[in-house]
Short mmCIF file of N, CA and C and ligand atoms in Angstrom, two decimals:
data_model
loop_
_atom_site.label_atom_id
_atom_site.label_comp_id
_atom_site.label_asym_id
_atom_site.label_seq_id
_atom_site.Cartn_x
_atom_site.Cartn_y
_atom_site.Cartn_z
N MET A 7 0.85 -1.20 0.00
CA MET A 7 0.00 0.00 0.00
C MET A 7 0.88 1.25 0.00
N ALA A 8 0.68 2.11 -0.97
CA ALA A 8 1.48 3.33 -1.05
C ALA A 8 1.10 4.29 0.07
N SER A 9 2.06 5.12 0.44
CA SER A 9 1.86 6.06 1.54
C SER A 9 1.79 7.49 1.03
N ARG A 10 1.05 8.31 1.77
CA ARG A 10 1.02 9.76 1.51
C ARG A 10 1.61 10.52 2.70
N ALA A 11 2.19 9.77 3.65
CA ALA A 11 2.67 10.39 4.89
C ALA A 11 4.05 11.01 4.70
N ILE A 12 4.20 12.23 5.19
CA ILE A 12 5.50 12.90 5.13
C ILE A 12 6.52 12.13 5.97
N SER A 13 6.05 11.44 7.02
CA SER A 13 6.96 10.67 7.88
C SER A 13 7.57 9.48 7.14
N ASP A 14 7.05 9.11 5.97
CA ASP A 14 7.63 8.04 5.17
C ASP A 14 8.63 8.56 4.14
N LEU A 15 8.94 9.86 4.21
CA LEU A 15 9.99 10.42 3.37
C LEU A 15 11.34 10.29 4.07
N HIS A 16 12.41 10.37 3.28
CA HIS A 16 13.76 10.40 3.82
C HIS A 16 13.89 11.58 4.79
N PRO A 17 14.62 11.40 5.90
CA PRO A 17 14.74 12.48 6.89
C PRO A 17 15.17 13.83 6.29
N GLN A 18 15.98 13.80 5.25
CA GLN A 18 16.40 15.05 4.61
C GLN A 18 15.26 15.71 3.83
N LEU A 19 14.36 14.89 3.35
CA LEU A 19 13.29 15.40 2.48
C LEU A 19 12.08 15.88 3.28
N GLN A 20 11.90 15.35 4.49
CA GLN A 20 10.70 15.72 5.28
C GLN A 20 10.55 17.22 5.49
N PRO A 21 11.61 17.91 6.00
CA PRO A 21 11.44 19.37 6.21
C PRO A 21 11.26 20.12 4.90
N LEU A 22 11.89 19.60 3.83
CA LEU A 22 11.74 20.27 2.52
C LEU A 22 10.30 20.15 2.03
N ALA A 23 9.69 18.98 2.24
CA ALA A 23 8.30 18.79 1.80
C ALA A 23 7.38 19.72 2.57
N GLU A 24 7.64 19.86 3.88
CA GLU A 24 6.79 20.74 4.69
C GLU A 24 6.94 22.19 4.25
N THR A 25 8.18 22.60 3.99
CA THR A 25 8.43 23.97 3.52
C THR A 25 7.79 24.18 2.15
N PHE A 26 7.90 23.17 1.30
CA PHE A 26 7.31 23.24 -0.04
C PHE A 26 5.80 23.51 0.04
N ILE A 27 5.12 22.71 0.88
CA ILE A 27 3.67 22.87 1.01
C ILE A 27 3.32 24.26 1.54
N ARG A 28 4.09 24.73 2.53
CA ARG A 28 3.81 26.04 3.13
C ARG A 28 4.04 27.16 2.11
N ARG A 29 5.15 27.07 1.37
CA ARG A 29 5.45 28.13 0.40
C ARG A 29 4.43 28.15 -0.74
N CYS A 30 3.99 26.97 -1.16
CA CYS A 30 2.96 26.91 -2.20
C CYS A 30 1.69 27.58 -1.70
N ARG A 31 1.32 27.27 -0.45
CA ARG A 31 0.11 27.86 0.11
C ARG A 31 0.25 29.38 0.18
N ASP A 32 1.44 29.86 0.60
CA ASP A 32 1.70 31.31 0.65
C ASP A 32 1.56 31.93 -0.73
N ALA A 33 1.88 31.15 -1.77
CA ALA A 33 1.79 31.65 -3.15
C ALA A 33 0.39 31.44 -3.73
N GLY A 34 -0.53 30.94 -2.90
CA GLY A 34 -1.91 30.78 -3.34
C GLY A 34 -2.22 29.45 -4.00
N VAL A 35 -1.29 28.48 -3.82
CA VAL A 35 -1.52 27.16 -4.42
C VAL A 35 -1.64 26.11 -3.32
N GLU A 36 -2.80 25.51 -3.24
CA GLU A 36 -3.03 24.42 -2.29
C GLU A 36 -2.54 23.12 -2.96
N VAL A 37 -1.71 22.35 -2.26
CA VAL A 37 -1.22 21.12 -2.88
C VAL A 37 -1.66 19.89 -2.10
N LEU A 38 -1.85 18.80 -2.83
CA LEU A 38 -2.21 17.51 -2.26
C LEU A 38 -1.07 16.54 -2.53
N ILE A 39 -0.54 15.94 -1.48
CA ILE A 39 0.47 14.90 -1.68
C ILE A 39 -0.25 13.62 -2.06
N THR A 40 0.07 13.07 -3.22
CA THR A 40 -0.62 11.85 -3.66
C THR A 40 0.21 10.61 -3.39
N CYS A 41 1.52 10.78 -3.25
CA CYS A 41 2.37 9.61 -2.95
C CYS A 41 3.69 10.07 -2.36
N THR A 42 4.11 9.38 -1.28
CA THR A 42 5.48 9.56 -0.79
C THR A 42 6.22 8.26 -1.05
N TRP A 43 6.00 7.27 -0.16
CA TRP A 43 6.69 5.99 -0.32
C TRP A 43 5.76 4.96 -0.94
N ARG A 44 6.33 4.11 -1.78
CA ARG A 44 5.55 2.97 -2.27
C ARG A 44 6.43 1.73 -2.29
N PRO A 45 5.84 0.56 -1.92
CA PRO A 45 6.63 -0.67 -1.87
C PRO A 45 7.08 -1.10 -3.26
N ALA A 46 8.21 -1.80 -3.30
CA ALA A 46 8.78 -2.23 -4.58
C ALA A 46 7.79 -3.07 -5.38
N ALA A 47 7.01 -3.93 -4.70
CA ALA A 47 6.06 -4.79 -5.40
C ALA A 47 5.03 -3.95 -6.15
N GLU A 48 4.58 -2.90 -5.49
CA GLU A 48 3.59 -2.02 -6.13
C GLU A 48 4.22 -1.26 -7.31
N GLN A 49 5.49 -0.91 -7.15
CA GLN A 49 6.22 -0.27 -8.25
C GLN A 49 6.27 -1.19 -9.46
N GLY A 50 6.46 -2.50 -9.21
CA GLY A 50 6.51 -3.47 -10.29
C GLY A 50 5.20 -3.51 -11.08
N LEU A 51 4.09 -3.42 -10.37
CA LEU A 51 2.77 -3.42 -11.03
C LEU A 51 2.59 -2.14 -11.86
N LEU A 52 3.04 -1.00 -11.29
CA LEU A 52 2.95 0.26 -12.02
C LEU A 52 3.79 0.20 -13.29
N TYR A 53 4.98 -0.39 -13.16
CA TYR A 53 5.88 -0.47 -14.31
C TYR A 53 5.28 -1.34 -15.41
N ALA A 54 4.56 -2.39 -15.00
CA ALA A 54 3.98 -3.31 -15.98
C ALA A 54 2.87 -2.63 -16.79
N GLN A 55 2.17 -1.68 -16.15
CA GLN A 55 1.06 -1.02 -16.86
C GLN A 55 1.60 -0.26 -18.08
N GLY A 56 0.98 -0.54 -19.23
CA GLY A 56 1.42 0.09 -20.48
C GLY A 56 2.54 -0.70 -21.15
N ARG A 57 3.01 -1.76 -20.50
CA ARG A 57 4.03 -2.62 -21.09
C ARG A 57 3.45 -4.03 -21.22
N SER A 58 3.62 -4.88 -20.18
CA SER A 58 3.05 -6.22 -20.26
C SER A 58 1.58 -6.23 -19.83
N ALA A 59 1.10 -5.18 -19.24
CA ALA A 59 -0.31 -5.07 -18.82
C ALA A 59 -0.95 -3.88 -19.54
N PRO A 60 -2.29 -3.92 -19.68
CA PRO A 60 -2.95 -2.83 -20.42
C PRO A 60 -2.87 -1.49 -19.69
N GLY A 61 -3.12 -0.41 -20.44
CA GLY A 61 -3.14 0.92 -19.84
C GLY A 61 -2.04 1.81 -20.40
N ILE A 62 -1.95 3.02 -19.88
CA ILE A 62 -0.90 3.94 -20.31
C ILE A 62 0.29 3.80 -19.38
N LYS A 63 1.48 4.11 -19.89
CA LYS A 63 2.69 4.03 -19.07
C LYS A 63 2.62 5.07 -17.95
N LEU A 64 2.90 4.59 -16.74
CA LEU A 64 2.81 5.48 -15.58
C LEU A 64 4.16 5.81 -14.98
N THR A 65 5.14 5.00 -15.26
CA THR A 65 6.43 5.22 -14.61
C THR A 65 7.55 4.69 -15.49
N HIS A 66 8.73 5.25 -15.29
CA HIS A 66 9.92 4.78 -16.02
C HIS A 66 10.78 3.88 -15.15
N ALA A 67 10.38 3.72 -13.88
CA ALA A 67 11.23 3.00 -12.93
C ALA A 67 10.68 1.61 -12.64
N ARG A 68 11.57 0.62 -12.72
CA ARG A 68 11.20 -0.75 -12.37
C ARG A 68 11.11 -0.90 -10.85
N ALA A 69 10.62 -2.08 -10.41
CA ALA A 69 10.50 -2.34 -8.97
C ALA A 69 11.82 -2.09 -8.26
N GLY A 70 11.80 -1.32 -7.21
CA GLY A 70 12.98 -1.07 -6.40
C GLY A 70 13.86 0.05 -6.91
N GLN A 71 13.61 0.53 -8.16
CA GLN A 71 14.49 1.54 -8.75
C GLN A 71 13.97 2.96 -8.58
N SER A 72 12.72 3.09 -8.17
CA SER A 72 12.15 4.42 -8.04
C SER A 72 12.61 5.07 -6.74
N ALA A 73 12.77 6.39 -6.77
CA ALA A 73 13.08 7.14 -5.54
C ALA A 73 11.97 6.97 -4.51
N HIS A 74 10.78 6.58 -4.97
CA HIS A 74 9.67 6.34 -4.04
C HIS A 74 9.84 5.04 -3.26
N ASN A 75 10.72 4.15 -3.71
CA ASN A 75 10.90 2.85 -3.06
C ASN A 75 12.01 2.85 -2.01
N ALA A 76 12.69 4.00 -1.83
CA ALA A 76 13.89 4.02 -0.99
C ALA A 76 13.60 3.66 0.46
N MET A 77 14.57 2.93 1.05
CA MET A 77 14.47 2.51 2.46
C MET A 77 15.71 3.02 3.19
N LEU A 78 15.58 3.17 4.50
CA LEU A 78 16.71 3.55 5.34
C LEU A 78 16.59 2.76 6.64
N TYR A 79 17.60 1.95 6.95
CA TYR A 79 17.57 1.11 8.16
C TYR A 79 16.26 0.31 8.24
N GLY A 80 15.82 -0.24 7.12
CA GLY A 80 14.64 -1.10 7.10
C GLY A 80 13.30 -0.39 7.16
N SER A 81 13.31 0.94 7.12
CA SER A 81 12.04 1.68 7.15
C SER A 81 11.88 2.50 5.88
N PRO A 82 10.62 2.79 5.50
CA PRO A 82 10.39 3.64 4.32
C PRO A 82 11.10 4.99 4.48
N ALA A 83 11.79 5.41 3.41
CA ALA A 83 12.50 6.70 3.42
C ALA A 83 12.54 7.20 1.98
N ALA A 84 11.37 7.48 1.44
CA ALA A 84 11.25 7.87 0.03
C ALA A 84 12.06 9.13 -0.24
N LYS A 85 12.72 9.15 -1.42
CA LYS A 85 13.49 10.32 -1.82
C LYS A 85 12.74 11.16 -2.84
N ALA A 86 11.42 10.93 -2.94
CA ALA A 86 10.60 11.72 -3.85
C ALA A 86 9.18 11.76 -3.33
N PHE A 87 8.46 12.83 -3.70
CA PHE A 87 7.02 12.86 -3.44
C PHE A 87 6.31 13.36 -4.69
N ASP A 88 5.05 12.93 -4.82
CA ASP A 88 4.21 13.37 -5.93
C ASP A 88 3.11 14.26 -5.39
N VAL A 89 2.83 15.34 -6.09
CA VAL A 89 1.80 16.28 -5.64
C VAL A 89 0.90 16.69 -6.80
N LEU A 90 -0.29 17.12 -6.44
CA LEU A 90 -1.21 17.72 -7.40
C LEU A 90 -1.66 19.06 -6.82
N PRO A 91 -1.81 20.08 -7.68
CA PRO A 91 -2.42 21.31 -7.19
C PRO A 91 -3.93 21.15 -7.10
N LEU A 92 -4.51 21.84 -6.13
CA LEU A 92 -5.97 21.80 -5.95
C LEU A 92 -6.54 23.18 -6.25
N VAL A 93 -7.67 23.20 -6.91
CA VAL A 93 -8.43 24.44 -7.05
C VAL A 93 -9.83 24.16 -6.55
N ALA A 94 -10.26 24.91 -5.54
CA ALA A 94 -11.55 24.69 -4.89
C ALA A 94 -11.69 23.23 -4.46
N GLY A 95 -10.58 22.67 -3.94
CA GLY A 95 -10.61 21.31 -3.42
C GLY A 95 -10.53 20.21 -4.46
N LYS A 96 -10.45 20.59 -5.75
CA LYS A 96 -10.41 19.58 -6.81
C LYS A 96 -9.02 19.54 -7.46
N PRO A 97 -8.49 18.34 -7.72
CA PRO A 97 -7.17 18.23 -8.35
C PRO A 97 -7.17 18.82 -9.76
N VAL A 98 -6.07 19.48 -10.11
CA VAL A 98 -5.90 20.04 -11.45
C VAL A 98 -5.05 19.08 -12.26
N TRP A 99 -5.64 18.49 -13.30
CA TRP A 99 -4.90 17.53 -14.14
C TRP A 99 -4.29 18.23 -15.35
N ASP A 100 -4.81 19.39 -15.71
CA ASP A 100 -4.34 20.11 -16.89
C ASP A 100 -2.94 20.65 -16.65
N LEU A 101 -1.95 20.09 -17.37
CA LEU A 101 -0.55 20.47 -17.15
C LEU A 101 -0.25 21.88 -17.63
N GLY A 102 -1.20 22.50 -18.35
CA GLY A 102 -1.02 23.87 -18.80
C GLY A 102 -1.47 24.89 -17.75
N HIS A 103 -2.08 24.40 -16.67
CA HIS A 103 -2.54 25.31 -15.62
C HIS A 103 -1.33 25.97 -14.94
N PRO A 104 -1.38 27.30 -14.70
CA PRO A 104 -0.22 28.02 -14.13
C PRO A 104 0.22 27.50 -12.76
N HIS A 105 -0.67 26.85 -12.01
CA HIS A 105 -0.29 26.33 -10.70
C HIS A 105 0.91 25.39 -10.78
N TRP A 106 0.99 24.62 -11.87
CA TRP A 106 2.10 23.67 -12.01
C TRP A 106 3.44 24.41 -12.04
N GLN A 107 3.48 25.53 -12.74
CA GLN A 107 4.73 26.28 -12.84
C GLN A 107 5.10 26.91 -11.50
N VAL A 108 4.08 27.35 -10.73
CA VAL A 108 4.33 27.91 -9.39
C VAL A 108 4.96 26.82 -8.51
N MET A 109 4.37 25.62 -8.53
CA MET A 109 4.90 24.52 -7.73
C MET A 109 6.31 24.15 -8.18
N GLY A 110 6.52 24.11 -9.49
CA GLY A 110 7.83 23.76 -10.02
C GLY A 110 8.89 24.76 -9.59
N ARG A 111 8.56 26.05 -9.66
CA ARG A 111 9.51 27.09 -9.27
C ARG A 111 9.87 26.96 -7.79
N ILE A 112 8.86 26.75 -6.95
CA ILE A 112 9.10 26.64 -5.51
C ILE A 112 9.94 25.40 -5.20
N GLY A 113 9.64 24.29 -5.85
CA GLY A 113 10.42 23.07 -5.65
C GLY A 113 11.87 23.26 -6.03
N MET A 114 12.10 23.95 -7.15
CA MET A 114 13.48 24.17 -7.60
C MET A 114 14.20 25.15 -6.69
N GLU A 115 13.46 26.14 -6.15
CA GLU A 115 14.08 27.06 -5.17
C GLU A 115 14.55 26.31 -3.93
N LEU A 116 13.87 25.20 -3.63
CA LEU A 116 14.27 24.37 -2.48
C LEU A 116 15.32 23.34 -2.88
N ASP A 117 15.83 23.47 -4.10
CA ASP A 117 16.88 22.59 -4.63
C ASP A 117 16.40 21.15 -4.82
N LEU A 118 15.11 21.01 -5.10
CA LEU A 118 14.59 19.69 -5.44
C LEU A 118 14.67 19.53 -6.96
N ASP A 119 14.73 18.29 -7.38
CA ASP A 119 14.73 17.96 -8.79
C ASP A 119 13.26 17.85 -9.22
N TRP A 120 12.80 18.80 -10.04
CA TRP A 120 11.41 18.76 -10.50
C TRP A 120 11.35 18.12 -11.88
N HIS A 121 10.57 17.04 -11.99
CA HIS A 121 10.52 16.32 -13.27
C HIS A 121 9.55 16.94 -14.28
N GLY A 122 8.98 18.08 -13.91
CA GLY A 122 8.18 18.82 -14.90
C GLY A 122 9.04 19.81 -15.68
N HIS A 123 10.30 19.96 -15.25
CA HIS A 123 11.21 20.89 -15.92
C HIS A 123 11.47 20.43 -17.36
N PRO A 124 11.54 21.39 -18.30
CA PRO A 124 11.75 21.01 -19.70
C PRO A 124 13.01 20.17 -19.93
N ARG A 125 14.01 20.31 -19.06
CA ARG A 125 15.24 19.53 -19.26
C ARG A 125 15.26 18.26 -18.40
N ALA A 126 14.13 17.91 -17.79
CA ALA A 126 14.09 16.69 -16.98
C ALA A 126 14.32 15.47 -17.87
N SER A 127 14.90 14.41 -17.28
CA SER A 127 15.22 13.20 -18.05
C SER A 127 13.94 12.62 -18.66
N HIS A 128 12.84 12.65 -17.91
CA HIS A 128 11.53 12.32 -18.46
C HIS A 128 10.54 13.23 -17.76
N ARG A 129 9.52 13.69 -18.49
CA ARG A 129 8.58 14.65 -17.91
C ARG A 129 7.58 13.94 -17.03
N GLU A 130 7.49 14.39 -15.80
CA GLU A 130 6.52 13.84 -14.85
C GLU A 130 6.21 14.97 -13.88
N PHE A 131 5.25 15.80 -14.24
CA PHE A 131 4.99 17.06 -13.52
C PHE A 131 4.78 16.91 -12.01
N PRO A 132 4.08 15.86 -11.54
CA PRO A 132 3.83 15.80 -10.09
C PRO A 132 5.04 15.41 -9.25
N HIS A 133 6.16 15.04 -9.86
CA HIS A 133 7.26 14.38 -9.16
C HIS A 133 8.38 15.34 -8.74
N PHE A 134 8.65 15.41 -7.43
CA PHE A 134 9.74 16.21 -6.88
C PHE A 134 10.67 15.28 -6.13
N GLU A 135 11.96 15.38 -6.43
CA GLU A 135 12.91 14.39 -5.91
C GLU A 135 14.11 15.05 -5.25
N LEU A 136 14.59 14.42 -4.19
CA LEU A 136 15.79 14.88 -3.50
C LEU A 136 16.98 14.69 -4.44
N LYS A 137 17.81 15.73 -4.57
CA LYS A 137 18.97 15.60 -5.45
C LYS A 137 20.00 14.69 -4.80
N ASP A 138 20.63 13.87 -5.64
CA ASP A 138 21.65 12.96 -5.16
C ASP A 138 22.95 13.74 -5.01
N LYS A 139 23.36 13.97 -3.78
CA LYS A 139 24.56 14.81 -3.55
C LYS A 139 25.71 13.93 -3.11
N THR A 140 26.03 12.91 -3.89
CA THR A 140 27.16 12.04 -3.50
C THR A 140 28.43 12.50 -4.19
ZN1 ZN B 15 6.91 10.33 -8.41
#
């Protein structure tokens, strides 16, 4: 079962996610976290969709390879979260809506990797990821 809890994010990402949500709200954008951590098995099912199973492709990451699958000392510690902007309590799916750009700008100001950026390896507007600083 996938999680929406900030406590299932990597310790480095938790305060950034909280700041992200607050700054978006200050900018007039209400955000909904749709996913923080997800188990590798569930990632495998997502990966199969649009490939060996019917539907549209939802992810580029195989089981265990997604930043959403990350663990730390045996506990969930996702290095990415997915969000949707809300307008009047309803999710905005239209990627042309200006709220997406507001969220993207704020995420990048927090030094997160935003996959909605035109130079992202693959476009995935809801996805914000902790940068790998190794
Ligand atoms: Zn994601």
